[in-house]
XYZ file of C-alpha atoms in Angstrom:
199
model
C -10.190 -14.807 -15.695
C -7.852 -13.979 -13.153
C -8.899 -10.357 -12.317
C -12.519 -11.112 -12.502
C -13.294 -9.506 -9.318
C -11.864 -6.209 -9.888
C -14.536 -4.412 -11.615
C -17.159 -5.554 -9.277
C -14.778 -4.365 -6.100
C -15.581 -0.886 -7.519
C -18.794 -1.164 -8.884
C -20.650 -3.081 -6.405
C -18.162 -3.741 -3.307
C -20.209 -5.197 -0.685
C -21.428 -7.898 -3.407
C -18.951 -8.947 -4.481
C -17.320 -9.798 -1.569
C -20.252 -11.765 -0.665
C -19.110 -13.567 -4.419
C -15.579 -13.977 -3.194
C -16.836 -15.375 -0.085
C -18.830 -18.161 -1.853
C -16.309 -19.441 -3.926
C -12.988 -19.045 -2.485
C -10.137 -18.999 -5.207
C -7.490 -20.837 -4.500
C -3.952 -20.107 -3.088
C -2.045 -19.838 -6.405
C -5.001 -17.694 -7.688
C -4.383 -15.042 -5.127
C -0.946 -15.324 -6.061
C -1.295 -14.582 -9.833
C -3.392 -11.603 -9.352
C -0.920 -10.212 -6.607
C 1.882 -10.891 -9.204
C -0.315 -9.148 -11.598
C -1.299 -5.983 -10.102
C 1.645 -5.427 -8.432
C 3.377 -4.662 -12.072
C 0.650 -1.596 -12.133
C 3.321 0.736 -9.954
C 6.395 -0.825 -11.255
C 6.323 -0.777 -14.755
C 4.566 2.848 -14.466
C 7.088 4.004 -12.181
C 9.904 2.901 -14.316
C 8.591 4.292 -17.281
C 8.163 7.992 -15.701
C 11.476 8.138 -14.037
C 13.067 7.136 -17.243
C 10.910 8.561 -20.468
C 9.048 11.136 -18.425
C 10.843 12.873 -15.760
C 9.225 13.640 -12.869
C 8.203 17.485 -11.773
C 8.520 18.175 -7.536
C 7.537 21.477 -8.121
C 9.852 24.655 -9.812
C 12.447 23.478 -11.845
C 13.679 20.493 -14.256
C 11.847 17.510 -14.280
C 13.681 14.725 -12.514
C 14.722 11.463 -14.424
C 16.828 8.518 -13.719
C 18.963 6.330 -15.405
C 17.590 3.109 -16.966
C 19.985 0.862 -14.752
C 18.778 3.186 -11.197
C 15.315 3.135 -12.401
C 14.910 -0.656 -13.185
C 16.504 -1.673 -9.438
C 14.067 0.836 -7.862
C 11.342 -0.368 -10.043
C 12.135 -4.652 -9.240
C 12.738 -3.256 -5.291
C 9.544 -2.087 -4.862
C 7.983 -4.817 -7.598
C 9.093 -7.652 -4.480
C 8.176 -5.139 -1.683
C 4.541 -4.729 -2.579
C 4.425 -8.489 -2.912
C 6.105 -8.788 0.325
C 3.800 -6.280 2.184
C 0.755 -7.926 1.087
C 1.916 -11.414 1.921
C 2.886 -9.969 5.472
C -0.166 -8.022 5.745
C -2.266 -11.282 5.173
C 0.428 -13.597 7.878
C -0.525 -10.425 10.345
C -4.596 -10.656 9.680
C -4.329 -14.726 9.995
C -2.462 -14.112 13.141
C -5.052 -11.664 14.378
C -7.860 -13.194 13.107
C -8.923 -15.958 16.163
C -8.684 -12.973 18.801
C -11.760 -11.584 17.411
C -13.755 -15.286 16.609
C -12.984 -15.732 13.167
C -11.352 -19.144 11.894
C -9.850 -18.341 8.376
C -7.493 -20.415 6.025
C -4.542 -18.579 5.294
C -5.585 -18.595 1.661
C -8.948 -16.070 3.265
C -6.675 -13.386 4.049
C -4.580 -13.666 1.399
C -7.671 -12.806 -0.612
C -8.556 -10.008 1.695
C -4.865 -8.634 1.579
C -4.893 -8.676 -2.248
C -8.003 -7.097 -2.966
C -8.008 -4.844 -0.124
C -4.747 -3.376 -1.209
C -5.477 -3.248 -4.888
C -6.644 0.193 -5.413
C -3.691 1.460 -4.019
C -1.537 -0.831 -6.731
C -4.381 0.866 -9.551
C -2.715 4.096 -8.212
C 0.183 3.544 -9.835
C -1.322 4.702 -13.267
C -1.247 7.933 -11.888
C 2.964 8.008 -12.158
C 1.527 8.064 -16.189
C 1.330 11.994 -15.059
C 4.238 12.065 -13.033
C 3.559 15.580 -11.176
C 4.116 15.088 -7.412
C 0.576 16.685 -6.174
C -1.399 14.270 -8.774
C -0.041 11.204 -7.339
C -0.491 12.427 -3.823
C -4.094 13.260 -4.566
C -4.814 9.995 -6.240
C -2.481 8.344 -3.717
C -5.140 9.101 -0.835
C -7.738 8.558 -3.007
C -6.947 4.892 -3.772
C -5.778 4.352 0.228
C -9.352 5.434 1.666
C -10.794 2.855 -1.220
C -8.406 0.297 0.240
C -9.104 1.173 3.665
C -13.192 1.470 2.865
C -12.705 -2.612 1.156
C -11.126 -3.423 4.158
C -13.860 -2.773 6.648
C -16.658 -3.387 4.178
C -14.773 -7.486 3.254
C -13.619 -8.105 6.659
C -17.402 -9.035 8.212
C -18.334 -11.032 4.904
C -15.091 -12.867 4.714
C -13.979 -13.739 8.273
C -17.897 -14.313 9.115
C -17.946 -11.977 11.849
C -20.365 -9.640 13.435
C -19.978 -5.882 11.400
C -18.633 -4.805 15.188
C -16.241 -6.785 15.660
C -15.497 -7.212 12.070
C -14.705 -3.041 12.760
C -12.286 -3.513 15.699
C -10.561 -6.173 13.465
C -10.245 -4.415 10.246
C -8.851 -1.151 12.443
C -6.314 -3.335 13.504
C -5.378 -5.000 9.728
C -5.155 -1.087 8.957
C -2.637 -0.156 11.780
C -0.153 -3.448 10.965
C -0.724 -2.505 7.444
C 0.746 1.631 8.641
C 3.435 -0.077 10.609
C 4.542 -2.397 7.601
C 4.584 1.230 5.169
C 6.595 2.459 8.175
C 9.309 -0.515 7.772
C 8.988 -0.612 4.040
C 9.652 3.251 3.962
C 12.508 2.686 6.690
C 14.332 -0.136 5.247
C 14.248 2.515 1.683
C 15.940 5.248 3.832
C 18.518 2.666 5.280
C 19.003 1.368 1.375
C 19.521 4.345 -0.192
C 21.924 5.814 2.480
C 24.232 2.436 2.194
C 25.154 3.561 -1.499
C 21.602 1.904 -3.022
C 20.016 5.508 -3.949
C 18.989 6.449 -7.484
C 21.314 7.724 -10.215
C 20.077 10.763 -11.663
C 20.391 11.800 -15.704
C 22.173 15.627 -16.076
């Protein structure tokens, strides 16, 4: 099953990624569930900005039209793939200054997992009030962030103090590649690519 792992990522961390440590999937494995989670925030955040509306705060909800909301929704569909595929180049990269030898397929693995609570998040757009998706946005980040320095030790067979230092440094790349992501947005939508709106 392809996203066998993710209730035990939840339920029992630590374990099982000592399970996804003994038997490495391979690359197109990590691939499909990328691919698959990755629709989580998409399809959800298509759905609200179209059916639902969304509500900032005092006033009408906010909805888009079904042609805005779909190129938003396939935009940030290839960004999150992009992000975690850069995310695991930048571990790789990092990965021999601390000791650790991985495959690039390793942290792929730790990339995709890592960041998949913060794909789950997208259910939240289901109840598309800003504050709830805030909340459950930082909720789902410190899981990601808590994966991160729990899998990095087991996977890249590092000491836990190093394997700290390391996974600090996975989180900062991954702040400055939400930075870009977030940037590139800003540049998009001021060159004409912004959202139509529904009166």
């Amino acid at each position: 099953m392809i996203l066998n792992h993710l209730w035990g990522l939840y339920a029992h961390p630590k374990e099982e990624w000592h399970t996804i440590d003994a038997r490495h999937e391979s690359f197109r494995y990590s691939l499909i569930h990328i691919l698959l989670v990755a629709l989580i925030p998409s399809v959800c955040a298509y759905y609200s900005a179209v059916y639902l509306g969304w509500s900032i705060g005092v006033g009408d909800r906010i909805m888009l039209t079904h042609d805005s909301a779909l190129m938003l929704s396939v935009a940030m569909y290839i960004a999150l793939i992009g992000g975690v595929f850069a995310l695991a180049v930048l571990a790789h990269w990092m990965a021999h200054t601390f000791g650790a030898e991985p495959t690039y397929t390793q942290t792929l693995e730790l990339a995709a997992y890592t960041s998949t609570p913060l794909f789950m998040v997208g259910f939240a757009g289901l109840y598309p009030e800003l504050w709830v998706v805030m909340v459950v946005g930082l909720l789902g980040l410190a899981y990601s962030v808590y994966l991160l320095y729990v899998g990095v030790p087991i996977l890249m067979h590092i000491p836990e103090e190093r394997g700290f230092i390391y996974a600090s440094s996975v989180v900062t790349c991954g702040l400055v590649l939400l930075v870009c992501i977030l940037t590139a947005t800003a540049i998009l939508w001021s060159s004409g690519f912004g959202p139509a709106f529904t009166h």
